[in-house]
Structure formats: structure tokens, C-alpha cells
């Protein structure tokens, strides 16, 4: 039998005015990925699940992003922000089945664990018609309060603005997420009114309505950290901190050494192999994979790059998108690579820019070498053969090809291809004038020198 479906309605129509941003709130990034991406990815981890996103009228950007990530995402538009129940109701047209479980979650709550939502969906499938994610915050502040009956069952949810003093004293709060049997959800939502302090259609009101129809409602308690929403830049930074802590722990649990974990910043998709050592103050932008035994030394920045086994990067290296650093290769201090294939055992040890290039296996690139890849309009490729030796302070003006095993003299500006095993250099002849310095000094230091200011 096919498993029952789970549909996650992700409410994201709120304007997010407190972010003070031109970017819609749910597109602000945490660990290199928009908040909404984290939420969609959590949903994708649930079996047989699909998302329906509720956006505001001017949020095509949000819809496009969601479709790009999960093409089967349904999009519903809430023209006016009349409240969370009204927003959830907008998803109705995108949900044809009235079977299975619907999760209602928020696009600005990116720290939810997939297990939490899976547990809620299971309970809703097997034991209850509605499951509400509750939590006990350190400061219950303005959260909705979960009111239990004498038997300890969830009776209703009261928004803080509408709560009486005894209700405000309740410490069990509404975390926002709910699982509801699909057959009841839209009927309940359509019965919600807006006769309350905010004049809004409150999603939590479906609990009281469900109880009055004899349906069962449960609370599943979660951690405060998971329900942490993002409303301001400060909240965004707090969510980033939680995500980074999780990513650091996962990296170490996977067998990487982080010398000073708190100073290392990961992206959501960073992959580290076993026995990778990451020094202090390393930043991983999106799209980095580091294979077993590689060492990323302090103060390096990597993005969109592959680092093969036992390679050494840094300290102070900048590995930009399209870089591939081969097995046992070495990229030293103040070296920048971009769209560069550094093959096995090659060394670029100091102060270089290698862009749009291949550096063949075991080639040695001297200090200060620059691939001149750009003429202001176009990019050109530099191909350096295996075992080549590029002398320090060389400029390789692309397009140019250096044959295998060739030597380039220091300080050369190489504009023409060099054949394998040749020596090429472009360097004026050295001139020596013997005794010149001594004569010069004597002249300038003599007491009767004409001193003028
Ligand atoms: C909501 C709950 C509250 C709970 C809290 C947990 C309601 C009425 N209250 O309050 O019980 O303790 O979450 O964080 O649900 N949205 C829309 N359209 C709207 C209104 C909101 O899409 O018309 C979206 C927002 O973009 C946001 C989410 O729904 O992603 C939650 O809305 P928000 O206004 O933040 O609800 P809270 O006041 O936090
Ligand atoms: Mg909120």
C-alpha cells in the first residue's frame, strides 16, 4: 500500500518589515542557503512529502527560488495578510487530496529538525487529528499559550494578546507548527473568525473548533531552539549561530578535526572527509568538498571547490569557485585560485593568482606567479604541463600553453607557447658596472658637497 502523503504548507506571506530589507525575509541566508531552502529541505526528508508555499503578492522571487529547489512545490498567493489561518486556507487550491497529513509550518523558522516533523506526522496519522508543536521557552513573552483540559489534553490555544492573566501564566507555548488530518483542515480553517484583539484569522483557533467537533488534539513538546523564528537581523544572526554549532558538531562527528571549532564557518552543504584537519578561522562558502586527510590551514576561504585527499591549503589561501585541488597538491599562503585545475602533487606555494588554468601534475609554480587571464572583456586559459617549473614573479599572458617539463625563468612575461622540456625566459641582460656604488657614495658623502634643500 502506498504511504499516506504529507503536504507541508509553508506560510511565508508575511512582509518581514523588521528585517528592513529589500530582500523577502525567507530569502535571507543561513549557512549560505536561504532560510526557505532549509525549510524545504527539511520537508524533502520526510517520506512521501511535498510542499505548498504561501507567498505575498509581490514575491515572485520567493516562488521562483522554491520551484528551482523543489519543482513540485505548489505556490499559493495570499493577497492580503489577514492572519495565519487565512494564509493556510490559501493553500487549499494547491492540495487536491483530502487524505493524509498536512503540516502547517512557517518559512521563517529554519531550525526545525526533520525528526520533529516526522514524529508529528506519525502521531497525526495514528493517534490524533491535530498535533501542535509545543515548547517551554525561557521567556514565554508573546507566544500563544496552550490551554490543557483537566485530563491534560490540548483544549485550545490562546494568543497572548487575547489571553487572561491565568492563561498568560501558562508556560507551555505554541511553537507554530501543526500537523492536521487533511480531511478536516480546510473545513476547520474556513470556520475560523477574526473577532480577536488583532482582528486576524488565527490558525491556532482550529484547535478549539476541532475539540468542539469531538476531534482529538495533542501537544508534542519540542526544543526552544527548533521553533526559533527569524523576524529581525539579530534573530538571523542567532539562527546562524545555532546552525553553525550544528554543522561544526556534524563535521567532528564525521571524523574531521577542527582545531578551534567556534572560529570555523560552514555552509549548509560543506562535505569533509575523514581525518580532514581544519585550522582556526577557516570559512567554507557553498559547494565545497574536501576529501580524506586534507589539511585546511588557518585563515583560508574556500567556495565552490573540490579538494582531493591529502592536499594542503593555506594558511591564508583563497580557493574560489571552479577550483579543483588534486591529491597531495599544495596551495600556500596568499594564493588565489579560480576555475583552476591543480593536478596531483602540484605546488603553488606563495603569493600567486591562478585563474582559468590547469597546473599539471607535480608542476611547481614559483612565488608571485600570475596567470593574466583577462583583457577587460574576455577570459583566456593558461595550460601548464606536468612537471613544469615556473620561476618566481612570472606573468603568463593567456591564452598560453607551457609544455610538460618546461622551465620558465624568473620574472618572465610569457606570451607565447613553450615547448616541452624547453627553457623560456624574457629578461633583459644583466649589466654590471664595477665600483660604481663606491664612487657614488664617495661623491655624495664628501664634506664639500653642495648641500641644497
Ligand atoms: C504565531 C502563532 C503563535 C505562536 C507563534 C510561534 C498565530 C496567530 N500565532 O504567532 O501562537 O506562539 O507563531 O512563533 O498563528 N503569515 C502569513 N500570512 C499572514 C500572517 C502570517 O503568511 O497573514 C506567515 C508569516 O510570514 C510567518 C508565519 O505566518 O512566516 C507566522 O506569522 P507571525 O505573524 O510571525 O505569527 P506570530 O505572531 O509569531
Ligand atoms: Mg512569528
Coordinates of N, CA, C and O in Angstrom, one line a residue, residues 175-333:
X175 N 4.5 26.5 19.5 CA 5.7 26.7 18.6 C 5.4 27.1 17.2 O 6.3 27.4 16.4
X176 N 4.2 27.0 16.8 CA 3.7 27.4 15.5 C 3.4 26.3 14.6 O 2.4 26.3 13.8
X177 N 4.2 25.2 14.6 CA 4.0 24.1 13.6 C 2.8 23.2 14.1 O 2.6 23.0 15.3
X178 N 2.0 22.8 13.1 CA 0.9 21.9 13.4 C 0.8 20.8 12.4 O 1.1 21.0 11.2
X179 N 0.3 19.6 12.8 CA 0.0 18.6 11.9 C -1.5 18.3 12.0 O -2.0 18.2 13.1
X180 N -2.2 18.3 10.8 CA -3.6 18.2 10.9 C -4.1 17.2 9.8 O -3.5 17.1 8.7
X181 N -5.1 16.4 10.2 CA -5.6 15.4 9.2 C -6.2 16.2 8.0 O -7.0 17.1 8.2
X182 N -5.8 15.8 6.8 CA -6.2 16.6 5.6 C -7.7 16.7 5.5 O -8.3 17.7 5.1
X183 N -8.4 15.6 5.9 CA -9.8 15.6 5.7 C -10.5 16.7 6.5 O -11.6 17.1 6.2
X184 N -9.9 17.2 7.6 CA -10.6 18.2 8.5 C -10.0 19.6 8.3 O -10.7 20.6 8.6
X185 N -8.8 19.7 7.8 CA -8.1 21.0 7.9 C -8.9 22.2 7.3 O -9.1 23.2 7.9
X186 N -9.3 22.1 6.0 CA -9.8 23.2 5.3 C -11.2 23.6 5.8 O -11.5 24.8 5.9
X187 N -11.9 22.6 6.3 CA -13.2 22.9 6.9 C -13.0 23.7 8.2 O -13.7 24.7 8.4
X188 N -12.1 23.2 9.0 CA -11.8 24.0 10.2 C -11.3 25.4 9.9 O -11.8 26.4 10.6
X189 N -10.4 25.5 9.0 CA -9.9 26.8 8.7 C -11.0 27.8 8.2 O -11.0 29.0 8.5
X190 N -11.9 27.3 7.5 CA -13.0 28.1 6.9 C -13.9 28.6 8.0 O -14.7 29.6 7.9
X191 N -13.9 27.9 9.2 CA -14.7 28.3 10.3 C -14.1 29.3 11.2 O -14.7 29.8 12.1
X192 N -12.8 29.6 11.0 CA -12.1 30.5 11.9 C -12.6 31.9 11.7 O -12.7 32.3 10.5
X193 N -12.9 32.7 12.8 CA -13.3 34.1 12.6 C -12.1 35.0 13.0 O -11.0 34.5 13.3
X194 N -12.4 36.3 13.0 CA -11.3 37.2 13.3 C -11.7 38.2 14.4 O -11.2 39.3 14.5
X195 N -12.7 37.7 15.3 CA -13.1 38.6 16.4 C -12.1 38.4 17.5 O -12.4 37.7 18.5
X196 N -11.0 39.1 17.4 CA -10.0 39.0 18.5 C -9.2 40.3 18.5 O -9.4 41.2 17.7
X197 N -8.3 40.3 19.5 CA -7.5 41.6 19.7 C -6.8 42.1 18.5 O -6.6 43.3 18.3
X198 N -6.3 41.1 17.6 CA -5.6 41.6 16.4 C -6.4 41.7 15.2 O -6.0 42.3 14.2
X199 N -7.7 41.3 15.3 CA -8.6 41.3 14.1 C -8.0 40.4 13.0 O -8.3 40.6 11.8
X200 N -7.3 39.3 13.4 CA -6.7 38.4 12.4 C -7.4 37.0 12.5 O -7.9 36.7 13.5
X201 N -7.3 36.3 11.4 CA -7.7 34.9 11.4 C -6.6 34.0 11.9 O -5.6 33.9 11.2
X202 N -6.7 33.5 13.1 CA -5.6 32.8 13.8 C -5.7 31.3 13.5 O -6.7 30.7 13.7
X203 N -4.6 30.8 12.9 CA -4.5 29.3 12.7 C -4.7 28.6 14.0 O -5.4 27.5 14.0
X204 N -4.1 29.0 15.2 CA -4.3 28.2 16.4 C -5.8 28.0 16.8 O -6.1 27.1 17.6
X205 N -6.7 28.9 16.3 CA -8.1 28.7 16.7 C -8.7 27.4 16.2 O -9.7 27.0 16.7
X206 N -8.0 26.7 15.2 CA -8.6 25.5 14.8 C -8.6 24.4 15.9 O -9.4 23.5 15.8
X207 N -7.8 24.6 16.9 CA -7.8 23.6 18.0 C -9.1 23.6 18.7 O -9.7 22.6 18.9
X208 N -9.5 24.8 19.2 CA -10.8 24.9 19.9 C -11.9 24.4 19.1 O -12.8 23.7 19.6
X209 N -11.9 24.8 17.8 CA -13.0 24.3 16.9 C -13.0 22.8 16.7 O -14.1 22.2 16.7
X210 N -11.8 22.2 16.6 CA -11.7 20.8 16.5 C -12.3 20.1 17.7 O -13.0 19.1 17.6
X211 N -11.9 20.6 18.9 CA -12.4 20.0 20.1 C -13.9 20.0 20.2 O -14.5 19.1 20.6
X212 N -14.5 21.1 19.8 CA -15.9 21.3 19.9 C -16.6 20.3 18.9 O -17.8 20.0 19.0
X213 N -15.9 19.8 17.9 CA -16.4 18.8 17.0 C -16.1 17.4 17.4 O -16.3 16.4 16.7
X214 N -15.4 17.3 18.6 CA -15.1 15.9 19.1 C -13.8 15.3 18.5 O -13.6 14.1 18.7
X215 N -13.0 16.2 17.9 CA -11.7 15.7 17.3 C -10.7 15.7 18.4 O -10.8 16.4 19.4
X216 N -9.6 14.9 18.3 CA -8.6 14.8 19.3 C -7.4 15.7 18.9 O -6.9 15.7 17.7
X217 N -6.9 16.4 19.9 CA -5.8 17.3 19.7 C -4.7 17.0 20.7 O -4.9 16.8 21.9
X218 N -3.4 16.9 20.2 CA -2.3 16.6 21.0 C -1.2 17.7 21.0 O -1.1 18.4 20.0
X219 N -0.4 17.6 22.0 CA 0.8 18.5 22.0 C 2.0 17.6 21.9 O 2.1 16.6 22.6
X220 N 2.9 18.0 21.0 CA 4.2 17.3 21.0 C 5.2 18.4 21.5 O 5.3 19.4 20.9
X221 N 6.0 18.1 22.5 CA 6.9 19.1 23.0 C 8.2 19.1 22.3 O 8.8 18.0 22.1
X222 N 8.7 20.2 21.9 CA 10.0 20.3 21.2 C 10.9 21.3 21.9 O 10.6 21.8 23.0
X223 N 12.1 21.4 21.3 CA 13.1 22.3 22.0 C 12.8 23.8 21.5 O 12.5 24.0 20.4
X224 N 13.2 24.7 22.4 CA 13.0 26.1 22.1 C 13.8 26.5 20.8 O 13.4 27.2 19.9
X225 N 15.0 25.9 20.7 CA 15.9 26.2 19.6 C 15.3 26.0 18.2 O 15.5 26.7 17.3
X226 N 14.5 24.9 18.2 CA 13.9 24.5 16.9 C 12.8 25.5 16.4 O 12.6 25.6 15.2
X227 N 12.1 26.0 17.3 CA 11.0 26.9 16.9 C 11.4 28.3 16.8 O 10.6 29.2 16.5
X228 N 12.7 28.6 17.1 CA 13.2 29.9 17.0 C 12.9 30.5 15.6 O 13.4 30.0 14.6
X229 N 12.1 31.6 15.5 CA 11.8 32.2 14.3 C 12.7 33.4 14.0 O 13.4 33.9 14.9
X230 N 12.7 33.8 12.8 CA 13.6 35.0 12.4 C 12.7 36.1 12.0 O 12.0 36.1 11.0
X231 N 12.8 37.2 12.8 CA 12.0 38.4 12.5 C 12.9 39.6 12.3 O 12.4 40.6 11.7
X232 N 14.1 39.5 12.7 CA 15.0 40.7 12.7 C 16.4 40.2 12.3 O 16.7 39.0 12.3
X233 N 17.3 41.2 12.0 CA 18.7 40.8 11.7 C 19.3 40.1 12.9 O 20.2 39.3 12.8
X234 N 18.9 40.6 14.1 CA 19.5 39.9 15.3 C 19.1 38.5 15.4 O 19.9 37.6 15.7
X235 N 17.8 38.2 15.1 CA 17.3 36.8 15.1 C 18.0 36.0 14.0 O 18.3 34.8 14.2
X236 N 18.3 36.7 12.9 CA 19.0 36.0 11.8 C 20.4 35.5 12.3 O 20.8 34.4 12.0
X237 N 21.1 36.4 13.0 CA 22.4 36.1 13.5 C 22.3 35.0 14.5 O 23.2 34.1 14.6
X238 N 21.3 35.0 15.3 CA 21.1 34.0 16.4 C 20.9 32.6 15.7 O 21.4 31.6 16.1
X239 N 20.0 32.6 14.6 CA 19.8 31.3 13.9 C 21.1 30.8 13.2 O 21.3 29.6 13.2
X240 N 21.8 31.8 12.7 CA 23.1 31.4 12.1 C 24.0 30.7 13.1 O 24.6 29.7 12.8
X241 N 24.0 31.3 14.3 CA 24.9 30.7 15.4 C 24.5 29.3 15.7 O 25.3 28.4 15.8
X242 N 23.2 29.0 15.8 CA 22.7 27.7 16.0 C 23.1 26.7 14.9 O 23.6 25.6 15.1
X243 N 22.9 27.2 13.7 CA 23.2 26.3 12.5 C 24.7 26.0 12.5 O 25.1 24.9 12.2
X244 N 25.5 27.0 12.7 CA 27.0 26.8 12.7 C 27.4 25.8 13.8 O 28.2 24.9 13.5
X245 N 26.7 25.9 14.9 CA 27.1 24.9 16.0 C 26.7 23.5 15.6 O 27.5 22.6 15.7
X246 N 25.6 23.4 14.9 CA 25.2 22.1 14.5 C 26.1 21.5 13.4 O 26.5 20.4 13.4
X247 N 26.5 22.4 12.5 CA 27.4 22.0 11.4 C 28.8 21.6 11.9 O 29.4 20.6 11.4
X248 N 29.3 22.4 12.9 CA 30.6 22.0 13.5 C 30.5 20.7 14.2 O 31.4 19.9 14.0
X249 N 29.4 20.5 14.9 CA 29.3 19.2 15.6 C 29.2 18.0 14.6 O 29.9 17.0 14.8
X250 N 28.5 18.2 13.5 CA 28.4 17.2 12.5 C 29.7 16.9 11.8 O 30.1 15.7 11.6
X251 N 30.5 18.0 11.6 CA 31.8 17.8 11.0 C 32.7 16.9 11.9 O 33.4 16.0 11.4
X252 N 32.7 17.2 13.1 CA 33.6 16.5 14.1 C 33.1 15.1 14.3 O 33.9 14.1 14.3
X253 N 31.7 14.9 14.3 CA 31.2 13.6 14.4 C 31.5 12.7 13.2 O 31.7 11.5 13.3
X254 N 31.7 13.4 12.1 CA 32.1 12.7 10.8 C 33.6 12.4 10.7 O 34.0 11.8 9.7
X255 N 34.4 12.8 11.7 CA 35.8 12.4 11.7 C 36.7 13.5 11.2 O 37.9 13.2 10.9
X256 N 36.3 14.7 11.3 CA 37.2 15.8 11.0 C 37.7 16.5 12.3 O 37.0 16.5 13.3
X257 N 38.9 17.0 12.3 CA 39.4 17.7 13.4 C 39.3 19.2 13.2 O 39.7 19.7 12.1
X258 N 38.6 19.9 14.1 CA 38.5 21.3 14.0 C 39.3 21.9 15.2 O 38.9 21.7 16.3
X259 N 40.4 22.5 14.9 CA 41.3 23.0 16.0 C 40.6 23.9 16.9 O 40.7 23.8 18.1
X260 N 39.8 24.8 16.3 CA 39.1 25.8 17.1 C 37.7 25.9 16.5 O 37.4 26.8 15.7
X261 N 36.8 25.0 16.8 CA 35.5 24.8 16.1 C 34.7 26.2 16.0 O 34.2 26.5 14.9
X262 N 34.7 26.9 17.1 CA 33.9 28.2 17.1 C 34.4 29.2 16.0 O 33.7 30.1 15.7
X263 N 35.6 29.0 15.5 CA 36.1 30.0 14.5 C 35.9 29.5 13.1 O 36.3 30.2 12.2
X264 N 35.4 28.4 12.9 CA 35.2 27.8 11.6 C 33.8 28.0 11.1 O 32.8 27.7 11.9
X265 N 33.6 28.5 9.9 CA 32.2 28.8 9.4 C 31.9 27.9 8.2 O 32.7 27.9 7.2
X266 N 30.8 27.1 8.3 CA 30.5 26.2 7.3 C 29.3 26.7 6.4 O 28.6 27.5 6.9
X267 N 29.2 26.1 5.3 CA 27.9 26.2 4.5 C 27.1 25.0 4.7 O 27.6 23.9 5.1
X268 N 25.8 25.1 4.4 CA 24.9 24.0 4.6 C 25.4 22.7 3.9 O 25.0 21.6 4.4
X269 N 26.1 22.9 2.8 CA 26.5 21.7 2.0 C 27.9 21.3 2.1 O 28.4 20.6 1.2
X270 N 28.7 21.9 3.0 CA 30.1 21.5 3.1 C 30.3 20.0 3.4 O 29.6 19.5 4.3
X271 N 31.2 19.4 2.6 CA 31.4 18.0 2.9 C 32.9 17.8 3.2 O 33.8 18.2 2.5
X272 N 33.1 17.2 4.4 CA 34.5 17.0 4.8 C 34.7 15.5 5.0 O 33.9 14.8 5.6
X273 N 35.8 15.0 4.4 CA 36.1 13.5 4.6 C 36.7 13.2 5.9 O 36.8 14.1 6.8
X274 N 37.1 12.0 6.1 CA 37.7 11.6 7.4 C 39.1 12.2 7.5 O 39.9 12.3 6.6
X275 N 39.5 12.5 8.8 CA 40.8 12.9 9.1 C 41.2 14.2 8.4 O 42.4 14.5 8.2
X276 N 40.2 15.0 7.9 CA 40.5 16.3 7.4 C 40.8 17.2 8.7 O 40.2 17.0 9.7
X277 N 41.8 18.0 8.6 CA 42.1 18.9 9.7 C 41.8 20.4 9.2 O 42.3 20.8 8.2
X278 N 41.0 21.0 10.0 CA 40.6 22.4 9.6 C 41.2 23.3 10.8 O 40.8 23.2 11.9
X279 N 42.0 24.2 10.4 CA 42.6 25.1 11.4 C 41.7 26.3 11.8 O 40.5 26.3 11.3
X280 N 42.2 27.2 12.5 CA 41.4 28.3 13.0 C 41.0 29.2 11.9 O 41.7 29.5 10.9
X281 N 39.8 29.8 12.1 CA 39.3 30.9 11.2 C 39.2 30.5 9.7 O 39.6 31.3 8.8
X282 N 38.8 29.4 9.4 CA 38.5 29.0 8.1 C 37.1 29.2 7.7 O 36.2 28.9 8.6
X283 N 36.8 29.7 6.5 CA 35.4 29.9 6.1 C 35.1 29.0 4.8 O 35.9 29.1 3.9
X284 N 34.1 28.3 4.9 CA 33.6 27.5 3.8 C 32.4 28.1 3.2 O 31.3 28.2 3.8
X285 N 32.5 28.7 2.0 CA 31.3 29.1 1.2 C 30.6 27.9 0.7 O 31.1 26.8 0.8
X286 N 29.5 28.1 0.0 CA 28.8 27.0 -0.6 C 29.6 26.1 -1.6 O 30.5 26.7 -2.2
X287 N 29.3 24.9 -1.6 CA 29.8 24.0 -2.7 C 31.2 23.5 -2.5 O 31.9 23.4 -3.5
X288 N 31.6 23.2 -1.3 CA 33.0 22.8 -1.1 C 33.0 21.3 -0.6 O 32.2 20.9 0.3
X289 N 33.8 20.5 -1.2 CA 34.0 19.1 -0.8 C 35.5 18.9 -0.5 O 36.3 19.2 -1.4
X290 N 35.8 18.4 0.6 CA 37.2 18.1 1.0 C 37.4 16.7 1.3 O 36.7 16.1 2.1
X291 N 38.3 16.0 0.6 CA 38.5 14.6 0.7 C 39.4 14.2 1.9 O 40.0 15.1 2.5
X292 N 39.4 12.9 2.2 CA 40.1 12.4 3.4 C 41.5 12.9 3.5 O 42.3 13.0 2.5
X293 N 41.9 13.2 4.7 CA 43.3 13.5 5.0 C 43.8 14.9 4.6 O 44.9 15.2 4.8
X294 N 42.9 15.7 4.0 CA 43.4 17.0 3.5 C 43.5 18.0 4.7 O 42.9 17.7 5.8
X295 N 44.3 19.0 4.6 CA 44.5 19.9 5.7 C 44.2 21.3 5.2 O 44.8 21.8 4.2
X296 N 43.3 22.0 5.9 CA 43.0 23.4 5.5 C 43.5 24.2 6.7 O 43.0 24.2 7.8
X297 N 44.6 24.9 6.4 CA 45.3 25.7 7.4 C 44.6 27.0 7.7 O 43.7 27.5 6.9
X298 N 44.9 27.6 8.8 CA 44.1 28.8 9.3 C 43.9 29.9 8.3 O 44.7 30.1 7.4
X299 N 42.9 30.6 8.5 CA 42.5 31.8 7.7 C 42.4 31.6 6.2 O 42.7 32.4 5.4
X300 N 41.9 30.4 5.8 CA 41.6 30.2 4.4 C 40.2 30.3 4.1 O 39.3 30.1 5.0
X301 N 39.9 30.7 2.9 CA 38.5 30.9 2.5 C 38.2 30.1 1.2 O 39.0 30.2 0.2
X302 N 37.3 29.1 1.3 CA 37.0 28.2 0.1 C 35.6 28.4 -0.3 O 34.7 28.5 0.5
X303 N 35.4 28.3 -1.6 CA 34.0 28.3 -2.1 C 33.9 27.6 -3.4 O 34.8 27.8 -4.3
X304 N 32.9 26.8 -3.6 CA 32.7 26.1 -4.9 C 33.9 25.3 -5.4 O 34.2 25.4 -6.6
X305 N 34.5 24.6 -4.5 CA 35.8 23.9 -4.8 C 35.8 22.5 -4.3 O 35.2 22.1 -3.4
X306 N 36.7 21.7 -5.0 CA 36.9 20.4 -4.6 C 38.4 20.3 -4.2 O 39.3 20.7 -4.9
X307 N 38.6 19.7 -3.0 CA 40.0 19.5 -2.5 C 40.1 18.0 -2.4 O 39.4 17.3 -1.6
X308 N 41.1 17.4 -3.1 CA 41.3 16.0 -3.1 C 42.1 15.5 -1.8 O 42.6 16.4 -1.1
X309 N 42.2 14.2 -1.7 CA 42.8 13.7 -0.5 C 44.2 14.2 -0.3 O 45.0 14.4 -1.2
X310 N 44.5 14.4 1.0 CA 45.9 14.8 1.4 C 46.4 16.1 0.8 O 47.6 16.3 0.9
X311 N 45.6 16.9 0.2 CA 46.0 18.2 -0.3 C 46.2 19.1 1.0 O 45.7 18.9 2.0
X312 N 47.0 20.2 0.8 CA 47.2 21.2 1.8 C 46.9 22.5 1.3 O 47.4 22.9 0.2
X313 N 46.0 23.2 2.1 CA 45.6 24.5 1.6 C 45.9 25.5 2.7 O 45.7 25.3 3.9
X314 N 46.5 26.7 2.3 CA 46.7 27.8 3.3 C 48.0 27.6 4.0 O 48.9 26.8 3.6
X315 N 48.3 28.4 5.1 CA 47.3 29.4 5.6 C 47.1 30.5 4.7 O 47.9 30.7 3.8
X316 N 46.0 31.3 4.9 CA 45.7 32.5 4.1 C 45.5 32.2 2.6 O 46.1 32.9 1.8
X317 N 44.8 31.1 2.3 CA 44.6 30.9 0.9 C 43.1 31.2 0.5 O 42.2 31.1 1.4
X318 N 42.9 31.6 -0.7 CA 41.6 31.9 -1.2 C 41.3 31.0 -2.4 O 41.9 31.1 -3.5
X319 N 40.4 30.0 -2.2 CA 40.1 29.0 -3.2 C 38.7 29.3 -3.7 O 37.7 29.1 -3.0
X320 N 38.7 29.9 -4.9 CA 37.4 30.4 -5.4 C 36.7 29.3 -6.3 O 37.3 28.3 -6.7
X321 N 35.4 29.6 -6.7 CA 34.6 28.7 -7.4 C 35.3 28.1 -8.7 O 36.0 28.8 -9.4
X322 N 35.1 26.8 -8.9 CA 35.7 26.1 -10.0 C 37.1 25.6 -9.8 O 37.7 25.2 -10.7
X323 N 37.6 25.7 -8.6 CA 38.9 25.2 -8.3 C 38.8 23.8 -8.0 O 37.9 23.3 -7.3
X324 N 39.8 23.0 -8.4 CA 39.9 21.6 -8.1 C 41.3 21.4 -7.7 O 42.2 21.5 -8.5
X325 N 41.5 21.0 -6.5 CA 42.9 20.9 -6.0 C 43.2 19.4 -5.8 O 42.5 18.7 -5.1
X326 N 44.2 18.9 -6.6 CA 44.4 17.4 -6.7 C 45.0 16.8 -5.5 O 45.5 17.5 -4.5
X327 N 45.1 15.5 -5.5 CA 45.6 14.7 -4.4 C 47.0 15.2 -4.1 O 47.9 15.3 -4.9
X328 N 47.2 15.4 -2.8 CA 48.6 15.8 -2.3 C 49.1 17.1 -2.8 O 50.2 17.5 -2.6
X329 N 48.3 17.9 -3.5 CA 48.7 19.2 -4.1 C 48.9 20.2 -2.9 O 48.3 20.0 -1.8
X330 N 49.6 21.2 -3.1 CA 49.8 22.2 -2.1 C 49.5 23.6 -2.6 O 50.1 24.1 -3.5
X331 N 48.7 24.3 -1.8 CA 48.4 25.7 -2.1 C 48.8 26.5 -0.9 O 48.2 26.3 0.2
X332 N 49.7 27.4 -1.0 CA 50.3 28.0 0.2 C 49.7 29.4 0.4 O 48.6 29.7 0.0
X333 N 50.4 30.2 1.2 CA 49.9 31.4 1.7 C 49.7 32.5 0.6 O 50.5 32.6 -0.3

